[in-house]
Structures are given as structure tokens and as C-alpha cells.
mmCIF file of C-alpha atoms in Angstrom:
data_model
loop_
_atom_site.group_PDB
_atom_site.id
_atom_site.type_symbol
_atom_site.label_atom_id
_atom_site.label_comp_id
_atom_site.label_asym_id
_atom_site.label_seq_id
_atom_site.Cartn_x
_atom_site.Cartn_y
_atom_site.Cartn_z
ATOM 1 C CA UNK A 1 89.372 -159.542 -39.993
ATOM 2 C CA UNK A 2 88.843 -161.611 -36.836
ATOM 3 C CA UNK A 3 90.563 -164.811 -38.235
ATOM 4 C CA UNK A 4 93.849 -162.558 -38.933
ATOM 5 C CA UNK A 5 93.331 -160.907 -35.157
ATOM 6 C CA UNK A 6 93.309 -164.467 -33.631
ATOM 7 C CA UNK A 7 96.049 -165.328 -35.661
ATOM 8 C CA UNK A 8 97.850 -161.921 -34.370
ATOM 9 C CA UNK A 9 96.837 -163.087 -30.291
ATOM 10 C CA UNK A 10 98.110 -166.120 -31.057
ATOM 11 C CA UNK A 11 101.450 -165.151 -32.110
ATOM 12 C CA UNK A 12 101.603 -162.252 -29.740
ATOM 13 C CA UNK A 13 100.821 -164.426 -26.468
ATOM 14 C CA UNK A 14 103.737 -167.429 -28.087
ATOM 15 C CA UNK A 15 106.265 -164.668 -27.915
ATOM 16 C CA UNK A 16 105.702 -162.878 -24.619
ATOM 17 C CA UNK A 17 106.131 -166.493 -23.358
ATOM 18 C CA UNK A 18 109.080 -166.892 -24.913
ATOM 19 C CA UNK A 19 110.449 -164.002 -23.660
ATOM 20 C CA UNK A 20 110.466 -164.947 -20.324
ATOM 21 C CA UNK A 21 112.158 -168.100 -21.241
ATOM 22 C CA UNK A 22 115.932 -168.187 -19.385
ATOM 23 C CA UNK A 23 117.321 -169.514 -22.694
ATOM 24 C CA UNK A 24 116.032 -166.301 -24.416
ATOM 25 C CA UNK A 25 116.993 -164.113 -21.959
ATOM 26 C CA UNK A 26 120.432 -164.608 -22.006
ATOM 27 C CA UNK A 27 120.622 -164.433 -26.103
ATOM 28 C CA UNK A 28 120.579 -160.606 -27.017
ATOM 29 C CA UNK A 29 120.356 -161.572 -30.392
ATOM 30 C CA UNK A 30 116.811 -163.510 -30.308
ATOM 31 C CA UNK A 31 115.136 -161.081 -27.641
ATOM 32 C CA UNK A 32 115.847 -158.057 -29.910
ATOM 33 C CA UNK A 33 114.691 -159.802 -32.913
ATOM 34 C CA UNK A 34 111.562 -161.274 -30.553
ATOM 35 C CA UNK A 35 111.046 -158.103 -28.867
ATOM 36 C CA UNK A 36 110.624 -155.525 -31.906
ATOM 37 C CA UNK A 37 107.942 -158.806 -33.681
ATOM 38 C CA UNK A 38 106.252 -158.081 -30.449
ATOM 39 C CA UNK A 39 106.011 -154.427 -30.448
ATOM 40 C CA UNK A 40 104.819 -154.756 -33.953
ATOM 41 C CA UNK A 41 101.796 -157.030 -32.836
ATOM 42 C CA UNK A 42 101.345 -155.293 -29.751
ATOM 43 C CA UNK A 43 98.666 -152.499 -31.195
ATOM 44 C CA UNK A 44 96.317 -154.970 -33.360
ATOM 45 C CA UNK A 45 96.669 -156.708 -30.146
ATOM 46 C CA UNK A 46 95.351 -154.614 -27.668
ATOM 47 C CA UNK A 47 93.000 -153.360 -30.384
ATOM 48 C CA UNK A 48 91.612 -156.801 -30.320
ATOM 49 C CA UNK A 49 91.058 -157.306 -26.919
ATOM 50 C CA UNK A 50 89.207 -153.522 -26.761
ATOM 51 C CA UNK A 51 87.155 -155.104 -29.426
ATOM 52 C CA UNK A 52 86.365 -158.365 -27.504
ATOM 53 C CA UNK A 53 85.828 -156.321 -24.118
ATOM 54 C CA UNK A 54 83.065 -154.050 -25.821
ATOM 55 C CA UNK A 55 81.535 -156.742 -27.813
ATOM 56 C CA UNK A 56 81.265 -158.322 -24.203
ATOM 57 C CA UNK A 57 79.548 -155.466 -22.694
ATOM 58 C CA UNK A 58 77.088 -155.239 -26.201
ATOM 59 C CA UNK A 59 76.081 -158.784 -25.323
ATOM 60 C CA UNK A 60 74.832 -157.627 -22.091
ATOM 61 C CA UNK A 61 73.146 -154.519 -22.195
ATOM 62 C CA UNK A 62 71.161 -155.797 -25.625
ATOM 63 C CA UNK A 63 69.722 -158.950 -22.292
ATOM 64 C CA UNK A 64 69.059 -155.640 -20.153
ATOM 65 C CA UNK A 65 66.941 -153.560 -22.639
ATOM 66 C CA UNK A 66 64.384 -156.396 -21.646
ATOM 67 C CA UNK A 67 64.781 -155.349 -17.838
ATOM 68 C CA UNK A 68 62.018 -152.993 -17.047
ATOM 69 C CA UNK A 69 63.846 -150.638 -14.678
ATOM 70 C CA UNK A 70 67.058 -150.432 -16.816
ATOM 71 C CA UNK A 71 65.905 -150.879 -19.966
ATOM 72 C CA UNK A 72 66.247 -147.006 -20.850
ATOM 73 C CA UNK A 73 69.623 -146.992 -19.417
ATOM 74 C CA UNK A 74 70.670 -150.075 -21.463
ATOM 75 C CA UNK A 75 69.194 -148.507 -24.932
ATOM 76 C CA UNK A 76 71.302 -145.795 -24.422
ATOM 77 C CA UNK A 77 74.403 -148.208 -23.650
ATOM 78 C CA UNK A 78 73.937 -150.181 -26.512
ATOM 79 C CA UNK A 79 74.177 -147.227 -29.049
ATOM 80 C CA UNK A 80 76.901 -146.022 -27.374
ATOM 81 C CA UNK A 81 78.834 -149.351 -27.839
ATOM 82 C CA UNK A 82 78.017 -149.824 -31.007
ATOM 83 C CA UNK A 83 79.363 -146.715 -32.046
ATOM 84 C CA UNK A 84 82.544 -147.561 -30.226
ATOM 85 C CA UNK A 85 82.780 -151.117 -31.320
ATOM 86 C CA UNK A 86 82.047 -149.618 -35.485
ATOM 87 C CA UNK A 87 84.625 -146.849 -34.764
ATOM 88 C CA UNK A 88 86.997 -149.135 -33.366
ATOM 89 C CA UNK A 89 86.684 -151.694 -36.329
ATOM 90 C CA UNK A 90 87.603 -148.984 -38.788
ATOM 91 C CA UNK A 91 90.760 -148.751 -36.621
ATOM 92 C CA UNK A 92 91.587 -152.159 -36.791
ATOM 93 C CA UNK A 93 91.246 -152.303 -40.455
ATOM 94 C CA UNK A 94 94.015 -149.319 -40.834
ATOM 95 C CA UNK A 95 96.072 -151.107 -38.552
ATOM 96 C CA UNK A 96 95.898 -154.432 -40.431
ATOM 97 C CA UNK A 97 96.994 -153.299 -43.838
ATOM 98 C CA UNK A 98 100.085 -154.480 -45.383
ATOM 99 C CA UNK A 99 103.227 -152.927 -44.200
ATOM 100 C CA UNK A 100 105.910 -150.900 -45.907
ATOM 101 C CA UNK A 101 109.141 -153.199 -44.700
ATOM 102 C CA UNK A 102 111.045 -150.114 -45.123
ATOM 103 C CA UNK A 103 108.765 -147.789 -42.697
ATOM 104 C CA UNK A 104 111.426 -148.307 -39.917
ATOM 105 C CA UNK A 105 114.558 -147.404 -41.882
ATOM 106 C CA UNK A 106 116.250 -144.441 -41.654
ATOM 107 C CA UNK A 107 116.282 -142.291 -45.257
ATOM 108 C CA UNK A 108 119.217 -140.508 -47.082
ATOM 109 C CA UNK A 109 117.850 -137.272 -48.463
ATOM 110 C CA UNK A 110 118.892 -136.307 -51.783
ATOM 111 C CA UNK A 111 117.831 -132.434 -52.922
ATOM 112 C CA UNK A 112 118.916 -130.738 -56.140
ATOM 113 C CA UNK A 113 118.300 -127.086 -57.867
ATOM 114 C CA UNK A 114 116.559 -127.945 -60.746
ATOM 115 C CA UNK A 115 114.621 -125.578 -63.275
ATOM 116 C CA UNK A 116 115.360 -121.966 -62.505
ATOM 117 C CA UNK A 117 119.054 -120.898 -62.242
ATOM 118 C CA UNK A 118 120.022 -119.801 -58.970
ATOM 119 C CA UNK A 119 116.692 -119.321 -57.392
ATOM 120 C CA UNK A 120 115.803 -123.001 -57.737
ATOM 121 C CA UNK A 121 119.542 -123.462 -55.945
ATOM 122 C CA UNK A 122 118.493 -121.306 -53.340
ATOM 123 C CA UNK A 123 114.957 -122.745 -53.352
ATOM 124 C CA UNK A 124 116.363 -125.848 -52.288
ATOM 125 C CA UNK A 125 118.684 -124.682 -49.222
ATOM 126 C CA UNK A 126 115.048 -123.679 -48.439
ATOM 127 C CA UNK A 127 113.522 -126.937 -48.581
ATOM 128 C CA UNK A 128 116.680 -128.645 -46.843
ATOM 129 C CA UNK A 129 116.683 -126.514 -44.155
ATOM 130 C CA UNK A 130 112.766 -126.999 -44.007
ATOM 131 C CA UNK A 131 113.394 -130.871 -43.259
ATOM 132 C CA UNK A 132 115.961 -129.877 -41.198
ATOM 133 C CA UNK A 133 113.646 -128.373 -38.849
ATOM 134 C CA UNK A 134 111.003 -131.040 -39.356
ATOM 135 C CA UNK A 135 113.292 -133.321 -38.020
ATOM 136 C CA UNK A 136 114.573 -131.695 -35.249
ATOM 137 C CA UNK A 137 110.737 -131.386 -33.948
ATOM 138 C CA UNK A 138 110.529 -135.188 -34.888
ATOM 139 C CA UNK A 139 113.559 -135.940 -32.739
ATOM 140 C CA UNK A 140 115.521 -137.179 -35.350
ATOM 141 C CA UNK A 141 119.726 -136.695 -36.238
ATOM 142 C CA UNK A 142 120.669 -135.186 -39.744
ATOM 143 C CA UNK A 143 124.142 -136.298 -40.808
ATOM 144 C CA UNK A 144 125.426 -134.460 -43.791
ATOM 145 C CA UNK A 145 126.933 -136.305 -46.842
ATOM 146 C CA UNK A 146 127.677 -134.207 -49.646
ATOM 147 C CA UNK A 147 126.900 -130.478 -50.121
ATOM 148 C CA UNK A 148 127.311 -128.450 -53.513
ATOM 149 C CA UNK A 149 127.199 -124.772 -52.531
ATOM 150 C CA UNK A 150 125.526 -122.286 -55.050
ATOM 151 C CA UNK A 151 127.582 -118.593 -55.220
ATOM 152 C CA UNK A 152 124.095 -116.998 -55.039
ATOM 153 C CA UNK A 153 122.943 -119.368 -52.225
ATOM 154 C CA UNK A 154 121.555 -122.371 -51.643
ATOM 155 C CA UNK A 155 122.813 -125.941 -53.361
ATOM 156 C CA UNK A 156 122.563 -127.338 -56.570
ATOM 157 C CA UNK A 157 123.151 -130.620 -54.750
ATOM 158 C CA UNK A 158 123.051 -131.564 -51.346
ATOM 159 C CA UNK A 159 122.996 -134.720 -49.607
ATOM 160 C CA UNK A 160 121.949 -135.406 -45.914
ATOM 161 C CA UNK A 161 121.076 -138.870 -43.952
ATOM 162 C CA UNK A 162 117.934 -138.855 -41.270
ATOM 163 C CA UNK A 163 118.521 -140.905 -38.412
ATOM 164 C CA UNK A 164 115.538 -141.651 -36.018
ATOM 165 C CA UNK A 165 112.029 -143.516 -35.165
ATOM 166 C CA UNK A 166 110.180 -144.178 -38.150
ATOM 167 C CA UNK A 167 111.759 -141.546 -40.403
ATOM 168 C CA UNK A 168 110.713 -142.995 -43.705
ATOM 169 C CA UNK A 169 107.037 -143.781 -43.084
ATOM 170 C CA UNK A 170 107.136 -139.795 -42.736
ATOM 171 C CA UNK A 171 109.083 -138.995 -45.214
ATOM 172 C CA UNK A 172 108.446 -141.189 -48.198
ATOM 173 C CA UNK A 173 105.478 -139.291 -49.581
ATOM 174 C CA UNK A 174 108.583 -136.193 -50.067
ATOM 175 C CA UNK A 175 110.079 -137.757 -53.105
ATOM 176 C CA UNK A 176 109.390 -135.525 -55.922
ATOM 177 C CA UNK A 177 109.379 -131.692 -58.004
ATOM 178 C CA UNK A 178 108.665 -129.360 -55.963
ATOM 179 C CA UNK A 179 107.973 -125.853 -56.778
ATOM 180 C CA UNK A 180 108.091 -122.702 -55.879
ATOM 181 C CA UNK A 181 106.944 -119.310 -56.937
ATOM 182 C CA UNK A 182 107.903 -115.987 -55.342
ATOM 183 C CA UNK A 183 110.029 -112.781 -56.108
ATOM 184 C CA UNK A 184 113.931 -114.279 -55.970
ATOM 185 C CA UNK A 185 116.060 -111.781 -54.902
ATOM 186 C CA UNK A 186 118.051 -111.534 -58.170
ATOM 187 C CA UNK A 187 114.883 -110.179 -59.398
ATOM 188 C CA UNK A 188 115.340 -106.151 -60.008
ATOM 189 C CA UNK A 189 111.658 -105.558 -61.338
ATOM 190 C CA UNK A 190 109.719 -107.338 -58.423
ATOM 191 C CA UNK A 191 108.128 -109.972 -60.884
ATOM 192 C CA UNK A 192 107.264 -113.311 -59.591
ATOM 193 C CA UNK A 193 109.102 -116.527 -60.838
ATOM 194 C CA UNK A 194 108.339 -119.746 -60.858
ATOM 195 C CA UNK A 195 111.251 -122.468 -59.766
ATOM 196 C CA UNK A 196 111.687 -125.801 -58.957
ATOM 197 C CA UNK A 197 114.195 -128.139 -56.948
ATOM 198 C CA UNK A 198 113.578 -132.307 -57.249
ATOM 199 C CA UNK A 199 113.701 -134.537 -54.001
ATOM 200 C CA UNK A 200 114.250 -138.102 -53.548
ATOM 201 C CA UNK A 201 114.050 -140.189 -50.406
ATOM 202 C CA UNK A 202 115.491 -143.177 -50.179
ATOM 203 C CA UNK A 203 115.446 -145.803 -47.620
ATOM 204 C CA UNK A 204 118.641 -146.576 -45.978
ATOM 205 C CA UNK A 205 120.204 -150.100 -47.203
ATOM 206 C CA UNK A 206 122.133 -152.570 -44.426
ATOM 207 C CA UNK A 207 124.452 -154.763 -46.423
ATOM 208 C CA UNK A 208 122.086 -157.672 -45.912
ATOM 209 C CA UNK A 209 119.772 -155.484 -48.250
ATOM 210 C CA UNK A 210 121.912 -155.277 -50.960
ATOM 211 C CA UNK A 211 125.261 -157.185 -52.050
ATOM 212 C CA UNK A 212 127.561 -155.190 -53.428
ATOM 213 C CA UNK A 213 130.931 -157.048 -54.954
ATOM 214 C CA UNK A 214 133.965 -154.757 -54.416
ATOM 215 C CA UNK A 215 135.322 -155.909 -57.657
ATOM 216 C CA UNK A 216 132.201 -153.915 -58.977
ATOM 217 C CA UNK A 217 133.960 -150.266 -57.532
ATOM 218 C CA UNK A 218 136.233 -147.881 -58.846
ATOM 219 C CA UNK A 219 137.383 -145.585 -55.930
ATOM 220 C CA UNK A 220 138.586 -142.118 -56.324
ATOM 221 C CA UNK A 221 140.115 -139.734 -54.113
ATOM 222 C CA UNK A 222 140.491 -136.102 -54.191
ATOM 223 C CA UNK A 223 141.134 -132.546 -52.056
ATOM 224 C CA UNK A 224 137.367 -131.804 -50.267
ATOM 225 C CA UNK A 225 136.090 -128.288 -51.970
ATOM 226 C CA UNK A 226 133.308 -127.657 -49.165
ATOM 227 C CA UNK A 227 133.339 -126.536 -45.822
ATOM 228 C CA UNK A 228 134.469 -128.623 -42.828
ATOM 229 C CA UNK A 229 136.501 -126.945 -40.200
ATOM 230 C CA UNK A 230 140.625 -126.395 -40.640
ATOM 231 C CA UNK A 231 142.115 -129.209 -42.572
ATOM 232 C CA UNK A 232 139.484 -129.861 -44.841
ATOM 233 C CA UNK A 233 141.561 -128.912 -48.086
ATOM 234 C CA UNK A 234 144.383 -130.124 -47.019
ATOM 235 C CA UNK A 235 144.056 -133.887 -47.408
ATOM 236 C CA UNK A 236 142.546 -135.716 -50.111
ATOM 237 C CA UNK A 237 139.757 -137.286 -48.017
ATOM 238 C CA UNK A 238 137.060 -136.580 -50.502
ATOM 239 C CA UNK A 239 135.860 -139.956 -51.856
ATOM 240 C CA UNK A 240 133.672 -140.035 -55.185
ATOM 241 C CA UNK A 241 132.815 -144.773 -55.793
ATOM 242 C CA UNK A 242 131.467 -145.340 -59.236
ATOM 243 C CA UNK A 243 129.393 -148.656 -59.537
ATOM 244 C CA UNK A 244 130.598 -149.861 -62.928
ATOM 245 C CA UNK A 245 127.815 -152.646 -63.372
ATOM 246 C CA UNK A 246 125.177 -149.868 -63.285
ATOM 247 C CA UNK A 247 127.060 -146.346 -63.524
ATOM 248 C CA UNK A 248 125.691 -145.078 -60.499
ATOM 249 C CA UNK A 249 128.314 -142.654 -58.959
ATOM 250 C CA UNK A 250 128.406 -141.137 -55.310
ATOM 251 C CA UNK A 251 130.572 -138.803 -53.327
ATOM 252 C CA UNK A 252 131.151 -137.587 -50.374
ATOM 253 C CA UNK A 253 133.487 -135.096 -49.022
ATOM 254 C CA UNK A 254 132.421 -133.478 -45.631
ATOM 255 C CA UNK A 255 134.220 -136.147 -42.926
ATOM 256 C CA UNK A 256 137.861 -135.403 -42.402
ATOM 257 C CA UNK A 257 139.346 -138.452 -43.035
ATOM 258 C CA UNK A 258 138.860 -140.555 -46.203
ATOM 259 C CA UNK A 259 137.617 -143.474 -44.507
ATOM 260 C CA UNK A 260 134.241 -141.918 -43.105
ATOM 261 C CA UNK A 261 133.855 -140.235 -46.300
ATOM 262 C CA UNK A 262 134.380 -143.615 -47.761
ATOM 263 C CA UNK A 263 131.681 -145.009 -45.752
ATOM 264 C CA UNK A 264 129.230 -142.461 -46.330
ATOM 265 C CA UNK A 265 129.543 -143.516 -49.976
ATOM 266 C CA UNK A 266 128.679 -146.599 -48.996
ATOM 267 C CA UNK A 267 125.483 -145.857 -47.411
ATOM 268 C CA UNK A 268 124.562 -143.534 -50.358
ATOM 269 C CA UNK A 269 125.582 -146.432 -52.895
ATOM 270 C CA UNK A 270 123.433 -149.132 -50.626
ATOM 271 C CA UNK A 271 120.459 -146.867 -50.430
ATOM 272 C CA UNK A 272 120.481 -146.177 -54.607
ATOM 273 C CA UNK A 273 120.809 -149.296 -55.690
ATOM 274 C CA UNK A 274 118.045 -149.970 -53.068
ATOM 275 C CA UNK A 275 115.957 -148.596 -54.443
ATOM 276 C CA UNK A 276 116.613 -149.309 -57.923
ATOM 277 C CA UNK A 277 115.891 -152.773 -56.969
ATOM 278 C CA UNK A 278 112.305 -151.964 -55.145
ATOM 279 C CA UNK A 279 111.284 -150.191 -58.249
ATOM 280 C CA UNK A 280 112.770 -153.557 -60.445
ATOM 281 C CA UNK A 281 110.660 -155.836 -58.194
ATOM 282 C CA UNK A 282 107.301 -153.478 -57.762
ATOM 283 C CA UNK A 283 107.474 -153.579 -62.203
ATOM 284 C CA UNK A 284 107.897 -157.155 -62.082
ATOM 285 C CA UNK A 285 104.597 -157.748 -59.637
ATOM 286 C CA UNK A 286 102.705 -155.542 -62.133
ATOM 287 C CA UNK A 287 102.767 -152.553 -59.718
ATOM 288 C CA UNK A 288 104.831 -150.265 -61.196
ATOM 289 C CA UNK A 289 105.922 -146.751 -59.204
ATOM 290 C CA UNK A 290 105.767 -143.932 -60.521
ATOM 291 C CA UNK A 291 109.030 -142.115 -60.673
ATOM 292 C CA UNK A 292 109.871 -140.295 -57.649
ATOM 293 C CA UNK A 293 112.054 -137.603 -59.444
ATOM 294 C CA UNK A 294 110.832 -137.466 -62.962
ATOM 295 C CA UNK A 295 113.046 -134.544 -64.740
ATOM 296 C CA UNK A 296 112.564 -131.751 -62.416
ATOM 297 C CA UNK A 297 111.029 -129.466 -64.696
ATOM 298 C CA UNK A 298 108.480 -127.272 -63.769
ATOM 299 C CA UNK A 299 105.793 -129.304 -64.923
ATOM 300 C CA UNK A 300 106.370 -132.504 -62.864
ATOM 301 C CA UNK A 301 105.421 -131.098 -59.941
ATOM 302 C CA UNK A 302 103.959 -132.745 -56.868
ATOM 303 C CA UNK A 303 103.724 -129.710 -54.478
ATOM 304 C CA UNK A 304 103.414 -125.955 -55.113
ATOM 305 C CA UNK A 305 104.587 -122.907 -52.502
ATOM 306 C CA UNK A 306 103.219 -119.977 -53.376
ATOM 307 C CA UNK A 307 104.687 -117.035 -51.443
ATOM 308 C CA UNK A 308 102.594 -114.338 -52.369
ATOM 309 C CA UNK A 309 99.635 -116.170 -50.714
ATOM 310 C CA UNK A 310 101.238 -117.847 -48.224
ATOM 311 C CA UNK A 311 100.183 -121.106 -49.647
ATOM 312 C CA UNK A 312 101.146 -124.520 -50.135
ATOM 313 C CA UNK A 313 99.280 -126.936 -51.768
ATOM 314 C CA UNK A 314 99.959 -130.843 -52.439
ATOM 315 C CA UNK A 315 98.882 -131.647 -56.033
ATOM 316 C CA UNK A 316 98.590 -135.174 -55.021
ATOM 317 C CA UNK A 317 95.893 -135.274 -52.927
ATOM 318 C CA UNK A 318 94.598 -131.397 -53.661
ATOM 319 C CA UNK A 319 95.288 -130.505 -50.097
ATOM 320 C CA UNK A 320 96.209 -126.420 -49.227
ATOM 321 C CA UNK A 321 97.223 -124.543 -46.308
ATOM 322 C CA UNK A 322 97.712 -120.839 -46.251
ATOM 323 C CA UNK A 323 100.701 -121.515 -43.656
ATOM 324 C CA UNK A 324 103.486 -121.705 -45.610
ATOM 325 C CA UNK A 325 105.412 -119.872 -43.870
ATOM 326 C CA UNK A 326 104.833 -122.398 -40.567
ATOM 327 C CA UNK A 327 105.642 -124.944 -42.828
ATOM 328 C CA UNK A 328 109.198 -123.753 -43.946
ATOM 329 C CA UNK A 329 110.074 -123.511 -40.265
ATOM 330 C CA UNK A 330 109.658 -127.202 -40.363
ATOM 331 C CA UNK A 331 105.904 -127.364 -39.643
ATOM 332 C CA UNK A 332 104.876 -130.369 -42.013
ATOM 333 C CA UNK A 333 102.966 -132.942 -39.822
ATOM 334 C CA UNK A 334 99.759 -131.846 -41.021
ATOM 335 C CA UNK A 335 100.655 -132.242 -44.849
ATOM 336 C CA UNK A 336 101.962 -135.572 -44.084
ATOM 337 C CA UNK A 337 99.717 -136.819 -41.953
ATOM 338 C CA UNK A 338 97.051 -135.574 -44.687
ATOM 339 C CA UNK A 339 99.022 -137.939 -47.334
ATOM 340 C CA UNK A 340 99.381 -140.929 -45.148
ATOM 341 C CA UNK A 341 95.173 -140.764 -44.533
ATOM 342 C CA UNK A 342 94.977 -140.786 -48.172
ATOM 343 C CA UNK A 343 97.865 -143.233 -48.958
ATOM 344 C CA UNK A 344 95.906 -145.813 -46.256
ATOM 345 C CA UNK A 345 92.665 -145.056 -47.796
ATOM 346 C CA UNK A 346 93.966 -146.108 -51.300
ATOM 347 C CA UNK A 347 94.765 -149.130 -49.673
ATOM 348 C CA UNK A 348 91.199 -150.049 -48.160
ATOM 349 C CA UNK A 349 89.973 -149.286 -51.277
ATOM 350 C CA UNK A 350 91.961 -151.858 -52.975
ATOM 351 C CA UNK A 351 94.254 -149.591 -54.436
ATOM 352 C CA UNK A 352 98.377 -149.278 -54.393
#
């Protein structure tokens, strides 16, 4: 651990100096790229240097427990430090596992009704407006891409990009069947169902991600269905790209003009075949990820909201809360945080 933090000081102290360079200074290109490798050093960094300070100050008050009139005083010291220093060390070993490269992408949201008729349709205009919330606490922008509206509420399909700080280190651990159990409101006899809607996260793609040949696309356009202001259904802006190499096929039909809509296919289209290819290379490496969808039936479920008890519970890492109903207003940091302690101490244990 202290080789790598050297190594980390090292490289932290060569690039501040470069950054005051005038030859740096005056190319944006090489201080952005420079100044985000420093803000990703900068915690282990300081961590480091709390770490050499109180080792330091161990060093000395271990010579004064000798000293006969602050010997008591120095005991006392060096238990304290030593808590800090092994507190501080378990820190430091968080901070220093491997990476997700994708952490610091934004996300396009996918969310689809899937076992249950028109209550898991409803279920998940729940669970979109849930993240919709959770976002807005976050600070984040939610730019629509495709909505299917359900007659009884709700979507069978709808699509939605997260833009912001760090959105997919939050919401990674979301992909999945979620379900839900409750009285729907097409219900006449008051009997409690059980539904589910499936969502998938998926990191957003720049082109230098993923090369995509143009020869590969077949374009369609068509008149937009949904809402969108006057205008909407006027125009054939809709735009639905099929990838022929793979099938993959992606729409969008909420921008006025068929050019945005042609770029939010794009994005969607970047972002699938995205992740096809991180699940392609995590096989390959012997690592292979479970399936972030599965079928969506009621079985393959990773979290459970009960609404009778007010609960919620994460069948992943057996964690409950009888807040559900704070946590369909968008309250979800404690879940999350509650799956990225467990997802880190996988790691320390030598797990993926």
C-alpha cells in the first residue's frame, strides 16, 4: 500500500508542476486532460500525507511515554493515534481499489413494464419518476428519449438520459427486476398483486468508445405518436436506426426536429453496443456479469417494494427499510450507499 501511495505523490507532485508550466497553460486541451488526472490523485494524496503526519506524531509521543512528567499524557496520545492512523489505513485501502472507468459517465436509463399487465406499466412510471426525483436531489439533468405511454398509466417503455457528477457510480447497482407488490387500482376486490418492471443502466458511449460504420445503419423516419408540444404530429421527426451487424434497434421521437431525434438515437445506439462490448470483454477475462435485465419475470428480482408494509428490501445484499414511501419520492442514497459498502467490500475481499 505505501509503494502504490509513493507512486501516487509522485505522479501527483509531476503534474501540479506541470500545470504551472506557461506551455501548459495556454493548451486547454492538456490542462483539462492534466487537471481531472490530478483531481483523481488528489484524495489518496492528501490521504497519504494525513498518514505520514500522524505516523510522525506516533514516532514522538511512543520517545515521550519514557518522559516522567508526560508520560501519562503521551500513553493516552499514542492510542489515540493509533486508532487514527488504523482507521485511516482502512480508508486508504477503499480509496486505492481499482476503478470503474465508466464511474464518471453519464447513464441512459432504460425502464420497461414487464410481468403484470398494466400495473407493472404503471409500476414503472413509478420507478421513473422515483429516479427522477433522485436526481433532481443529486443535481443532475434528465433528458427524455423515448416514452411509450400505457392507457391505464405509466409506460411499457420509457427512455431517459442522466446528465451530471458521477451519475453512474450511483446508479449502476439499479440495473435489474424490480418488483412490486401492492393493491393496483384495477383491482375491484382489494387483493394484493405482485408486479414487476426491468431496468437497465447503461453508461453513456463518446464515439471514441465505440465505432460505429454508417454503412452498418438503416434509418427510418416516421410521424412522432407521443407528446411534445404543437407540431409534434405533424412532421415525421420520429427516428427509429436499426444496427444491421447486431439487430439492435433504437428510437426516438420526443425532439421536434428529426435531427435531434436522430442524435438521441445515436447516444442510445453508442451506449447499447457499449455495453454489449463490456460484457464481451468482462467474459473474455473470465469475469463474467451477470445479466443486468434477465427476463423480467417475477422471479428475477433484485429488489422488492412492498406497500402494505412500507418496505423495501434489496435482495442483493438483504438490506430493508420500512421507508418506502421516502424512497419513491426519490430518497435512495441510503440503499445505494448500502450497495456501494458492499460492492467495495467484495473487492477487499478479493472478490468482483
Amino acid at each position: 500500500m505505501i509503494e502504490r501511495l509513493k507512486t501516487i505523490e509522485e505522479k501527483y507532485i509531476e503534474i501540479t508542476n506541470e500545470l504551472s508550466k506557461p506551455e501548459v497553460l495556454s493548451d486547454i486541451k492538456k490542462i483539462t486532460e492534466l487537471s481531472k488526472t490530478e483531481a483523481s490523485l488528489k484524495s489518496a494524496y492528501e490521504a497519504y500525507q494525513k498518514l505520514k503526519k500522524i505516523e510522525e506524531d506516533l514516532e514522538q509521543s511512543k520517545e515521550l511515554t519514557k518522559d516522567p512528567d508526560l508520560g501519562e499524557f503521551a500513553k493516552e496520545e499514542v492510542t489515540r493515534l493509533s486508532l487514527e492512523k488504523e482507521n485511516l489505513e482502512k480508508e486508504i485501502e477503499v480509496m486505492l481499489l481499482p476503478k470503474d472507468p465508466n464511474d464518471d459517465k453519464n447513464v441512459i436509463v432504460e425502464i420497461r413494464g414487464a410481468a403484470g399487465g398494466d400495473e407493472a406499466n404503471i409500476f414503472a412510471g413509478d420507478l421513473y419518476r422515483m429516479y427522477t426525483k433522485y436526481a433532481e436531489k443529486q443535481g443532475w439533468k434528465i433528458e427524455v428519449i423515448t416514452e411509450e405511454h400505457s392507457d391505464a398509466g405509466g409506460f411499457p417503455l420509457v427512455e431517459f438520459m442522466v446528465k451530471g457528477n458521477m451519475v453512474y457510480s450511483k446508479l449502476k447497482y439499479e440495473s435489474g427486476s424490480h418488483r412490486v407488490q401492492r393493491v393496483p387500482v384495477t383491482e375491484t376486490q382489494g387483493r394484493v398483486h405482485t408486479s414487476t418492471a426491468t431496468v437497465l443502466i447503461m453508461p453513456e458511449a463518446e464515439e471514441v468508445d465505440i465505432e460505429i460504420n454508417p454503412s452498418d445503419l438503416r434509418i427510418d423516419v416516421f410521424r412522432s405518436s407521443g407528446a411534445g408540444g404543437q407540431g409534434v404530429n405533424t412532421t415525421d421527426s420520429a427516428v427509429r436506426i436499426t444496427h444491421l451487424p447486431t439487430g439492435t434497434v433504437v428510437t426516438s421521437q420526443n425532439e421536434r426536429s428529426q435531427i435531434q431525434n436522430k442524435e438521441k438515437c445515436m447516444q442510445v445506439l453508442r451506449a447499447r453496443l457499449y455495453e454489449a462490448k463490456l460484457n464481451e470483454v468482462a467474459e473474455e477475462l473470465g469475469n463474467e456479469r451477470r445479466s443486468k435485465i434477465g427476463t423480467g419475470d417475477r422471479s428475477e428480482k433484485i429488489r422488492t417494494y412492498n406497500y402494505p408494509q412500507n418496505r423495501v428490501t434489496d435482495h442483493r445484499i438483504g438490506y430493508t427499510t420500512k421507508n418506502l414511501d421516502r424512497v419513491m419520492e426519490g430518497n435512495l442514497d441510503d440503499i445505494i450507499e448500502a450497495l456501494i459498502t458492499e460492492d467495495q467490500n467484495q473487492k477487499l475481499r478479493g472478490q468482483e
